[in-house]
Short mmCIF file of C-alpha atoms in Angstrom, two decimals:
data_model
loop_
_atom_site.label_atom_id
_atom_site.label_comp_id
_atom_site.label_asym_id
_atom_site.label_seq_id
_atom_site.Cartn_x
_atom_site.Cartn_y
_atom_site.Cartn_z
CA MET U 1 78.23 109.82 51.59
CA THR U 2 80.56 110.93 54.34
CA GLU U 3 83.91 109.66 54.88
CA MET U 4 84.38 107.42 57.95
CA LEU U 5 88.01 106.36 57.85
CA ARG U 6 91.02 107.39 55.80
CA LEU U 7 94.46 105.73 55.90
CA GLU U 8 97.35 107.41 54.18
CA GLY U 9 100.59 105.47 53.64
CA LEU U 10 100.02 103.43 56.84
CA VAL U 11 103.15 101.46 57.80
CA LYS U 12 103.59 99.14 60.77
CA HIS U 13 106.84 97.45 61.87
CA PHE U 14 107.17 94.79 64.53
CA GLY U 15 111.00 95.24 65.25
CA ASP U 16 112.66 94.51 61.95
CA LEU U 17 109.61 92.98 60.47
CA GLU U 18 107.65 95.29 58.16
CA VAL U 19 104.00 93.98 58.31
CA LEU U 20 102.28 96.92 56.56
CA LYS U 21 104.25 98.71 53.79
CA GLY U 22 102.02 101.67 52.98
CA ILE U 23 98.26 101.26 52.98
CA ASP U 24 96.01 103.86 51.36
CA LEU U 25 92.33 103.31 52.04
CA THR U 26 89.25 105.37 52.37
CA VAL U 27 86.10 103.92 53.91
CA MET U 28 82.80 105.70 53.64
CA LYS U 29 80.02 105.61 56.19
CA GLY U 30 77.82 102.59 55.86
CA GLU U 31 80.26 100.67 53.68
CA THR U 32 81.20 97.09 54.27
CA ILE U 33 84.79 96.26 53.52
CA VAL U 34 86.12 92.69 53.47
CA LEU U 35 89.81 92.18 53.83
CA LEU U 36 91.22 88.94 52.29
CA GLY U 37 94.77 87.58 52.09
CA ALA U 38 96.94 84.73 53.08
CA SER U 39 98.13 84.57 56.72
CA GLY U 40 100.97 87.02 57.23
CA SER U 41 99.66 89.38 54.60
CA GLY U 42 98.93 92.06 57.15
CA LYS U 43 95.08 92.07 57.12
CA SER U 44 94.70 91.56 60.90
CA THR U 45 97.38 94.10 61.62
CA LEU U 46 95.67 96.62 59.34
CA LEU U 47 92.47 96.06 61.26
CA ARG U 48 94.20 96.47 64.66
CA CYS U 49 95.83 99.72 63.50
CA VAL U 50 92.33 101.23 62.81
CA ASN U 51 91.44 101.17 66.50
CA PHE U 52 95.03 101.55 67.69
CA MET U 53 95.30 98.20 69.31
CA GLU U 54 98.64 98.50 67.45
CA VAL U 55 100.08 101.91 67.03
CA PRO U 56 101.15 102.63 63.47
CA THR U 57 104.80 103.16 62.74
CA GLY U 58 104.16 105.60 59.94
CA GLY U 59 101.43 107.19 57.88
CA ARG U 60 98.31 108.97 58.91
CA VAL U 61 94.90 107.89 60.18
CA HIS U 62 91.85 110.01 59.89
CA LEU U 63 88.68 108.95 61.72
CA MET U 64 85.48 110.79 61.09
CA GLY U 65 87.38 113.66 59.55
CA ASN U 66 89.78 114.08 62.51
CA GLN U 67 93.48 113.22 62.06
CA ILE U 68 94.57 110.96 65.04
CA GLY U 69 97.79 111.73 66.79
CA ARG U 70 99.92 114.86 66.96
CA GLU U 71 102.63 116.26 64.75
CA GLY U 72 105.84 116.12 66.82
CA ARG U 73 109.10 117.96 66.32
CA GLY U 74 111.34 117.21 63.39
CA GLY U 75 108.65 115.52 61.29
CA SER U 76 108.03 112.76 63.88
CA PHE U 77 104.46 111.79 64.79
CA ASP U 78 103.17 111.08 68.34
CA TYR U 79 100.30 108.86 69.40
CA ALA U 80 99.78 109.49 73.07
CA GLU U 81 97.77 106.70 74.92
CA ARG U 82 95.46 109.33 76.29
CA ASP U 83 94.37 110.33 72.79
CA LEU U 84 93.89 106.80 71.70
CA VAL U 85 91.67 105.59 74.55
CA PRO U 86 88.66 107.66 73.46
CA ILE U 87 89.24 106.58 69.83
CA ARG U 88 88.94 102.92 70.80
CA ALA U 89 85.67 103.62 72.56
CA ARG U 90 84.18 104.76 69.29
CA VAL U 91 85.44 101.76 67.21
CA GLY U 92 84.02 98.35 68.05
CA MET U 93 86.17 95.24 67.72
CA VAL U 94 85.23 91.55 67.74
CA PHE U 95 87.98 88.97 68.17
CA GLN U 96 88.58 85.47 66.96
CA HIS U 97 88.47 84.11 70.50
CA PHE U 98 85.54 86.17 71.73
CA ASN U 99 87.45 87.29 74.83
CA LEU U 100 84.25 87.55 76.94
CA PHE U 101 84.92 88.39 80.60
CA PRO U 102 84.48 85.04 82.37
CA HIS U 103 83.88 86.63 85.76
CA MET U 104 80.83 88.50 84.52
CA THR U 105 77.39 87.28 83.37
CA VAL U 106 76.36 87.87 79.81
CA LEU U 107 74.41 90.94 80.71
CA GLN U 108 77.35 92.24 82.81
CA ASN U 109 79.70 91.71 79.95
CA VAL U 110 77.57 93.83 77.72
CA MET U 111 77.03 96.52 80.43
CA GLU U 112 80.70 96.83 81.23
CA GLY U 113 81.76 99.16 78.32
CA PRO U 114 78.94 101.74 78.81
CA ARG U 115 79.30 101.63 82.57
CA THR U 116 83.13 101.83 82.91
CA VAL U 117 84.04 103.69 79.77
CA LEU U 118 81.02 105.95 79.10
CA GLY U 119 80.09 106.33 82.77
CA LEU U 120 76.33 105.83 82.04
CA SER U 121 74.00 105.04 85.03
CA LYS U 122 73.53 101.44 85.93
CA SER U 123 69.82 101.36 84.79
CA GLU U 124 70.79 102.95 81.48
CA CYS U 125 73.56 100.38 80.93
CA LYS U 126 71.17 97.63 81.73
CA MET U 127 68.62 98.89 79.22
CA ARG U 128 71.32 99.25 76.56
CA ALA U 129 72.65 95.81 77.24
CA ARG U 130 69.24 94.23 76.96
CA LYS U 131 68.53 96.04 73.71
CA TYR U 132 71.74 94.79 72.12
CA LEU U 133 71.41 91.24 73.54
CA ASP U 134 67.91 91.12 72.04
CA LYS U 135 69.37 92.29 68.74
CA VAL U 136 71.79 89.42 68.59
CA GLY U 137 69.00 87.05 69.73
CA LEU U 138 70.46 86.28 73.13
CA GLY U 139 68.14 88.26 75.50
CA TRP U 140 67.12 85.00 77.11
CA LYS U 141 70.71 84.24 78.07
CA ALA U 142 71.27 87.53 79.96
CA ASP U 143 71.92 85.85 83.32
CA ALA U 144 74.07 82.98 82.01
CA TRP U 145 77.82 82.77 82.42
CA PRO U 146 79.82 82.92 79.19
CA THR U 147 81.44 79.60 79.68
CA HIS U 148 77.90 77.97 79.66
CA LEU U 149 77.33 79.25 76.06
CA SER U 150 78.23 77.60 72.78
CA GLY U 151 81.00 79.38 70.73
CA GLY U 152 78.51 80.82 68.38
CA GLN U 153 76.53 82.39 71.23
CA GLN U 154 79.58 83.61 72.95
CA GLN U 155 80.72 85.41 69.75
CA ARG U 156 77.20 86.94 69.42
CA VAL U 157 77.53 88.22 73.09
CA ALA U 158 80.85 89.68 72.09
CA ILE U 159 79.19 91.49 69.20
CA ALA U 160 76.45 92.81 71.54
CA ARG U 161 79.22 93.96 73.91
CA ALA U 162 80.94 95.93 71.10
CA LEU U 163 77.55 97.28 69.85
CA ALA U 164 76.60 98.51 73.35
CA MET U 165 79.24 101.20 72.93
CA GLU U 166 77.26 102.39 69.91
CA PRO U 167 80.42 102.65 67.85
CA GLU U 168 80.86 104.40 64.56
CA ILE U 169 82.55 101.52 62.87
CA MET U 170 82.91 97.84 63.78
CA LEU U 171 85.95 95.63 63.15
CA PHE U 172 85.67 91.85 62.85
CA ASP U 173 89.04 90.02 63.14
CA GLU U 174 88.36 86.42 61.92
CA ALA U 175 85.23 86.31 64.05
CA THR U 176 84.29 82.85 62.91
CA SER U 177 87.62 81.21 62.58
CA ALA U 178 87.47 79.64 66.00
CA LEU U 179 83.99 78.26 65.62
CA ASP U 180 82.73 74.79 64.79
CA PRO U 181 81.39 74.81 61.25
CA GLU U 182 77.82 74.48 62.35
CA LEU U 183 78.08 77.55 64.46
CA VAL U 184 79.51 79.86 61.92
CA GLY U 185 76.17 80.64 60.26
CA GLU U 186 74.52 82.34 63.22
CA VAL U 187 77.44 84.68 63.72
CA LEU U 188 77.65 85.55 59.93
CA ASP U 189 73.88 86.21 60.01
CA THR U 190 74.36 88.67 62.83
CA ILE U 191 77.05 90.45 61.03
CA LYS U 192 75.07 90.57 57.84
CA GLU U 193 72.25 92.12 59.66
CA LEU U 194 74.50 95.00 60.80
CA ALA U 195 75.72 95.50 57.28
CA ASP U 196 72.11 95.77 56.07
CA GLU U 197 71.37 98.25 58.73
CA GLY U 198 73.93 100.57 57.41
CA MET U 199 76.72 100.10 60.08
CA THR U 200 80.26 100.67 58.80
CA LEU U 201 82.09 97.34 58.89
CA MET U 202 85.59 96.18 58.22
CA ILE U 203 85.79 92.37 58.15
CA VAL U 204 88.73 90.01 57.98
CA THR U 205 87.45 86.58 57.14
CA HIS U 206 88.21 83.37 55.30
CA GLU U 207 84.57 82.81 54.42
CA LEU U 208 84.58 83.74 50.76
CA GLY U 209 80.82 83.05 50.21
CA PHE U 210 80.04 85.47 53.13
CA ALA U 211 82.50 87.95 51.68
CA TYR U 212 80.75 87.85 48.35
CA THR U 213 77.35 88.30 49.98
CA VAL U 214 78.07 91.08 52.43
CA ALA U 215 80.94 93.15 51.05
CA ASP U 216 80.55 96.45 49.11
CA ARG U 217 84.30 96.25 48.48
CA VAL U 218 86.80 93.57 48.78
CA LEU U 219 90.56 94.19 49.40
CA PHE U 220 93.09 91.58 48.66
CA LEU U 221 96.27 92.05 50.71
CA SER U 222 99.63 90.59 50.07
CA GLY U 223 102.93 91.34 51.62
CA GLY U 224 101.62 94.27 53.58
CA ARG U 225 100.16 96.04 50.58
CA ILE U 226 96.68 96.20 48.96
CA LEU U 227 97.30 94.16 45.82
CA GLU U 228 93.85 94.37 44.37
CA GLU U 229 90.54 95.95 45.41
CA GLY U 230 87.12 96.29 43.96
CA ARG U 231 83.46 95.01 43.95
CA PRO U 232 83.14 91.39 45.18
CA ASP U 233 82.20 90.31 41.60
CA ASP U 234 85.41 91.64 40.26
CA ILE U 235 87.78 90.40 42.97
CA LEU U 236 86.08 87.04 43.84
CA LEU U 237 84.95 86.01 40.38
CA SER U 238 87.38 87.63 37.92
CA PRO U 239 90.53 88.61 39.71
CA ARG U 240 93.35 90.28 37.71
CA GLU U 241 96.31 89.43 39.82
CA GLU U 242 97.90 86.05 39.79
CA GLN U 243 98.28 85.89 43.60
CA THR U 244 94.54 86.65 44.05
CA LYS U 245 93.66 83.85 41.69
CA SER U 246 95.86 81.24 43.38
CA PHE U 247 94.49 82.39 46.79
CA LEU U 248 90.97 81.97 45.59
CA ARG U 249 91.73 78.59 43.96
CA GLY U 250 93.23 77.35 47.33
CA HIS U 251 90.05 78.29 49.06
CA SER U 252 87.63 76.58 46.69
CA ARG U 253 89.63 73.57 45.73
CA PHE U 254 86.98 71.23 46.99
CA ARG U 255 83.36 72.21 46.30
CA LEU U 256 80.05 70.57 46.34
CA PRO U 257 78.36 70.27 43.03
CA ASP U 258 75.86 73.07 42.40
CA THR U 259 72.38 71.85 42.98
CA PRO U 260 70.02 72.62 40.07
CA GLY U 261 67.66 75.56 40.48
CA GLN U 262 70.09 77.44 42.78
CA GLU U 263 71.79 80.61 41.87
CA GLN U 264 75.29 79.98 40.85
CA ALA U 265 77.94 81.85 42.77
CA MET T 1 110.43 55.95 128.94
CA ASP T 2 109.32 56.90 132.38
CA TYR T 3 109.07 60.60 132.19
CA ALA T 4 106.17 61.97 134.36
CA TRP T 5 104.42 64.66 132.30
CA ASP T 6 103.26 67.63 134.37
CA PHE T 7 101.23 70.28 132.68
CA SER T 8 100.11 72.06 135.94
CA ALA T 9 102.63 74.89 135.65
CA ILE T 10 101.36 75.79 132.25
CA LEU T 11 97.83 76.23 133.53
CA GLN T 12 99.24 78.30 136.30
CA TYR T 13 100.95 80.61 133.74
CA ARG T 14 98.18 80.59 131.21
CA ALA T 15 97.79 84.32 131.36
CA LEU T 16 101.35 84.70 130.06
CA LEU T 17 100.59 82.35 127.22
CA TRP T 18 97.43 84.23 126.40
CA VAL T 19 99.44 87.46 126.04
CA GLY T 20 101.82 85.60 123.72
CA LEU T 21 98.91 84.33 121.63
CA VAL T 22 97.49 87.81 121.31
CA ASN T 23 100.85 89.19 120.33
CA THR T 24 101.46 86.47 117.80
CA PHE T 25 98.11 87.33 116.29
CA LYS T 26 98.80 91.06 116.24
CA LEU T 27 102.08 90.67 114.56
CA ALA T 28 100.86 88.23 111.95
CA ALA T 29 97.80 90.21 111.13
CA LEU T 30 99.56 93.50 110.79
CA CYS T 31 102.35 91.99 108.57
CA LEU T 32 99.82 90.17 106.38
CA VAL T 33 97.64 93.26 105.69
CA LEU T 34 100.60 95.51 105.00
CA GLY T 35 102.43 92.80 103.05
CA LEU T 36 99.47 92.22 100.72
CA ALA T 37 98.69 95.86 100.35
CA PHE T 38 102.24 96.83 99.26
CA GLY T 39 102.78 93.62 97.39
CA LEU T 40 100.36 94.64 94.64
CA PRO T 41 102.19 97.99 93.68
CA VAL T 42 105.59 96.23 93.92
CA GLY T 43 104.33 93.43 91.71
CA LEU T 44 102.99 95.99 89.23
CA MET T 45 106.23 97.89 89.24
CA ARG T 46 108.02 94.70 88.18
CA TYR T 47 105.75 94.75 85.14
CA ALA T 48 106.53 98.25 84.19
CA ARG T 49 108.64 98.94 81.06
CA ALA T 50 110.18 101.91 82.65
CA ARG T 51 113.51 100.86 84.23
CA TRP T 52 113.39 103.28 87.10
CA LEU T 53 110.27 101.51 88.26
CA ASN T 54 111.16 98.03 87.35
CA TRP T 55 114.71 97.88 88.62
CA PRO T 56 114.14 99.04 92.30
CA ALA T 57 111.23 96.66 92.65
CA THR T 58 113.26 93.72 91.28
CA ALA T 59 116.19 94.52 93.63
CA PHE T 60 113.80 94.80 96.60
CA VAL T 61 112.23 91.44 95.92
CA GLU T 62 115.46 89.66 95.34
CA VAL T 63 117.08 91.05 98.54
CA PHE T 64 114.20 90.01 100.69
CA ARG T 65 113.53 86.70 99.07
CA ASN T 66 117.23 85.73 99.26
CA THR T 67 118.10 86.50 102.83
CA PRO T 68 116.78 84.55 105.93
CA VAL T 69 113.84 86.30 107.73
CA LEU T 70 115.75 85.75 111.01
CA VAL T 71 118.67 87.76 109.71
CA GLN T 72 116.30 90.47 108.54
CA ILE T 73 114.63 90.75 111.93
CA MET T 74 117.96 90.90 113.70
CA TRP T 75 119.25 93.41 111.26
CA PHE T 76 116.22 95.73 111.80
CA PHE T 77 116.62 95.41 115.53
CA PHE T 78 120.32 95.93 115.94
CA ALA T 79 121.70 97.61 112.80
CA PHE T 80 118.84 99.65 111.49
CA PRO T 81 118.59 102.03 114.63
CA ILE T 82 122.30 102.84 114.29
CA ILE T 83 122.29 103.77 110.66
CA SER T 84 118.91 105.59 110.81
CA PRO T 85 117.43 108.30 112.98
CA PHE T 86 114.58 105.90 114.14
CA ASP T 87 114.31 104.15 117.43
CA VAL T 88 113.17 100.63 116.84
CA ASN T 89 111.63 98.36 119.45
CA ALA T 90 111.27 94.63 119.20
CA PHE T 91 107.76 94.77 117.75
CA THR T 92 108.70 97.29 115.08
CA ALA T 93 111.81 95.38 114.00
CA ALA T 94 109.95 91.99 113.79
CA ALA T 95 107.09 93.79 111.96
CA LEU T 96 109.50 95.41 109.48
CA GLY T 97 111.27 92.22 108.72
CA LEU T 98 108.15 90.09 108.38
CA THR T 99 106.24 92.72 106.38
CA LEU T 100 108.96 93.41 103.88
CA ASN T 101 109.41 89.64 103.45
CA THR T 102 105.71 89.24 102.81
CA VAL T 103 105.73 92.19 100.42
CA ALA T 104 108.46 90.46 98.46
CA PHE T 105 106.76 87.10 98.21
CA SER T 106 103.26 88.40 97.67
CA SER T 107 104.41 90.75 94.90
CA GLU T 108 105.56 87.61 93.05
CA ILE T 109 102.14 86.00 93.70
CA TYR T 110 100.41 89.05 92.16
CA ARG T 111 102.76 89.10 89.28
CA ALA T 112 102.30 85.41 88.51
CA GLY T 113 98.52 85.67 89.05
CA ILE T 114 98.20 88.58 86.63
CA GLN T 115 100.46 86.81 84.13
CA SER T 116 98.22 83.74 84.19
CA ILE T 117 95.28 85.68 82.72
CA ALA T 118 95.03 85.48 78.92
CA LYS T 119 96.26 88.42 76.91
CA GLY T 120 92.83 88.54 75.10
CA GLN T 121 91.26 89.72 78.35
CA TRP T 122 93.54 92.90 78.36
CA GLU T 123 92.76 93.36 74.65
CA ALA T 124 88.97 93.08 75.12
CA GLY T 125 89.05 95.82 77.79
CA LYS T 126 91.34 97.93 75.70
CA ALA T 127 89.10 97.60 72.64
CA LEU T 128 86.11 98.77 74.63
CA GLY T 129 88.11 101.93 75.35
CA MET T 130 89.26 101.16 78.86
CA THR T 131 92.43 102.74 80.20
CA ARG T 132 95.16 100.42 81.33
CA ARG T 133 94.14 100.96 84.92
CA GLN T 134 90.48 100.17 84.22
CA GLN T 135 91.50 97.00 82.40
CA LEU T 136 93.49 95.95 85.50
CA ILE T 137 90.82 96.72 87.97
CA ARG T 138 87.69 95.82 86.12
CA VAL T 139 88.94 92.76 84.02
CA ILE T 140 92.28 91.35 85.15
CA LEU T 141 92.41 91.53 88.97
CA PRO T 142 88.97 90.08 89.62
CA GLN T 143 89.97 86.95 87.67
CA ALA T 144 93.50 86.82 88.97
CA LEU T 145 92.67 87.34 92.65
CA ARG T 146 90.53 84.17 92.68
CA ARG T 147 93.54 82.15 91.45
CA MET T 148 95.84 83.76 93.92
CA ILE T 149 93.79 82.97 97.06
CA PRO T 150 95.51 79.58 97.74
CA ALA T 151 98.95 81.12 97.33
CA PHE T 152 98.03 83.98 99.70
CA MET T 153 96.62 81.60 102.19
CA ASN T 154 99.96 79.67 102.13
CA ARG T 155 101.76 82.96 102.65
CA ALA T 156 99.62 83.74 105.67
CA ILE T 157 100.29 80.27 107.23
CA GLU T 158 104.00 80.79 106.59
CA LEU T 159 103.79 84.19 108.22
CA VAL T 160 102.10 82.85 111.41
CA LYS T 161 104.92 80.32 111.74
CA MET T 162 107.60 82.95 111.03
CA THR T 163 106.29 85.18 113.92
CA SER T 164 108.09 82.82 116.20
CA LEU T 165 111.32 84.17 115.02
CA ALA T 166 110.53 87.43 116.78
CA SER T 167 111.37 85.66 120.05
CA VAL T 168 115.02 86.12 119.38
CA ILE T 169 114.70 89.84 119.90
CA ALA T 170 112.51 89.26 122.97
CA TYR T 171 109.19 90.27 121.41
CA GLY T 172 106.60 88.71 123.72
CA GLU T 173 104.83 86.42 121.19
CA LEU T 174 103.93 82.81 121.86
CA MET T 175 107.47 81.35 121.51
CA HIS T 176 108.99 83.96 123.69
CA GLN T 177 106.39 83.54 126.43
CA ALA T 178 106.86 79.86 126.31
CA LYS T 179 110.59 80.37 126.76
CA THR T 180 109.90 82.48 129.75
CA ILE T 181 107.53 80.11 131.34
CA SER T 182 109.85 77.17 130.84
CA THR T 183 112.63 79.04 132.45
CA ILE T 184 110.57 79.83 135.50
CA ALA T 185 108.84 76.50 135.87
CA PHE T 186 111.68 74.23 134.54
CA ASN T 187 109.27 72.47 132.21
CA PRO T 188 110.55 72.86 128.59
CA ILE T 189 109.30 69.45 127.51
CA GLU T 190 105.65 70.29 128.45
CA MET T 191 105.91 73.91 127.46
CA TYR T 192 107.24 73.38 123.91
CA THR T 193 104.77 70.52 123.38
CA VAL T 194 101.86 72.79 124.19
CA VAL T 195 103.25 75.57 121.98
CA ALA T 196 103.66 73.19 119.12
CA LEU T 197 99.93 72.07 119.66
CA ILE T 198 98.79 75.72 119.73
CA PHE T 199 100.52 76.53 116.48
CA PHE T 200 99.06 73.37 114.95
CA ALA T 201 95.55 74.31 116.07
CA LEU T 202 96.02 77.84 114.60
CA ILE T 203 97.37 76.73 111.25
CA ALA T 204 95.75 73.33 110.42
CA PRO T 205 92.21 74.49 109.80
CA PRO T 206 93.02 77.23 107.22
CA ALA T 207 95.65 75.02 105.60
CA LEU T 208 92.92 72.30 105.18
CA ALA T 209 90.57 74.96 103.85
CA VAL T 210 93.06 76.02 101.20
CA GLN T 211 93.45 72.40 100.05
CA ARG T 212 89.84 72.13 99.61
CA TYR T 213 89.53 75.40 97.79
CA GLU T 214 92.36 74.43 95.47
CA LYS T 215 90.52 71.23 94.64
CA SER T 216 87.28 73.07 93.93
CA LEU T 217 89.10 75.49 91.67
CA GLY T 218 90.57 72.56 89.70
CA ARG T 219 87.11 71.19 89.25
CA ARG T 220 85.72 74.43 87.94
CA ASP T 221 88.35 75.24 85.32
#
């Protein structure tokens, strides 16, 4: 297996606030990582540092074997915007609030990245866009406007838009948190399908059942550090740390009784 | 009131009025095009984090927003030629004052329009790998411009009205032509009534159209 991403001592400050206090993490190609943690634990910030939506304050980021940024004078480290733009093109990101472009049709939304960023021809972009819209099951909505779609459909279009860049790794930042409960499933199915196909994924989510099903590795973050990490069985069913336990208890305080004959999770 | 209205002199001098109308239109059109074109960069400069970009733009906008246009036109006509090597005729002075005023106001419209677009739109473009410029051109401006149209139309209407100020430095626009005719024909009552009607006919249709467009925007959002 080849290494996709390596973070070494990643630190991020927002003014005086230290959100990430030294993250070490290696993600292999094809791996699915789920990040859990209370709000303010730094999981979204960590995700946003991977594609440099936020520029790290300290530490190193290696993507596909290349160290990002340049060593400056006197031990400082520089991230120039012109170096970061091509990195973002190779890392897909899906947001909590979809952020589709409302002035473009569904098809145009998905074409936009390949067209403007990769500079592919219009017909090529159209083919790509159709391919990825079909993949998320929305080829039939190509000519619709985003505002005419349900939240779940909008999020699937956003996934297709990110996929159309044919990224090396996909980041999901609470992709289902803004959805009505009955629409969550279709989006999770789409993400699951990507994981099964061997795409490298990093997922911030509050859906523990989904995390259990899809993750190769679960990280539990607290106070800007990785408190605990391991296989979903270990972290979700028999956590070692007290904080992880209380987080999981809080998330499963109310449950339906298990129906007989079904596998117990 | 037993005033006997007499519009015959106006018909007689209609060629003068026509020249005035054409000049009003020329001045307004030029100032609008230049004002909107330079308003965007100034508006963007006010966004810039770099102080050497931000500060001059802010100073410019504040100066031109907070002084009367009439004073600006007079200043460009009388003071500017003395402190600069340029010879300034009435048209240039009026155009300078009105254009710079339009730049100042339209830059604020651009700024507010761009600010009204959700931050997530910039982020979506950025995450795709767009440069800041591509985000602006492909994602932000097409959405923001639609919302700015009513404000720009109001600016254009305001500008057409302000062209009448150029009469004080004897630029031959509608107001100045009217003044000339009324001096020759001794008919200020009729003449200024007609000028008011002409301005109303010029301005009312687009103003109504803006109101309609604003209503339709409200329905869509």
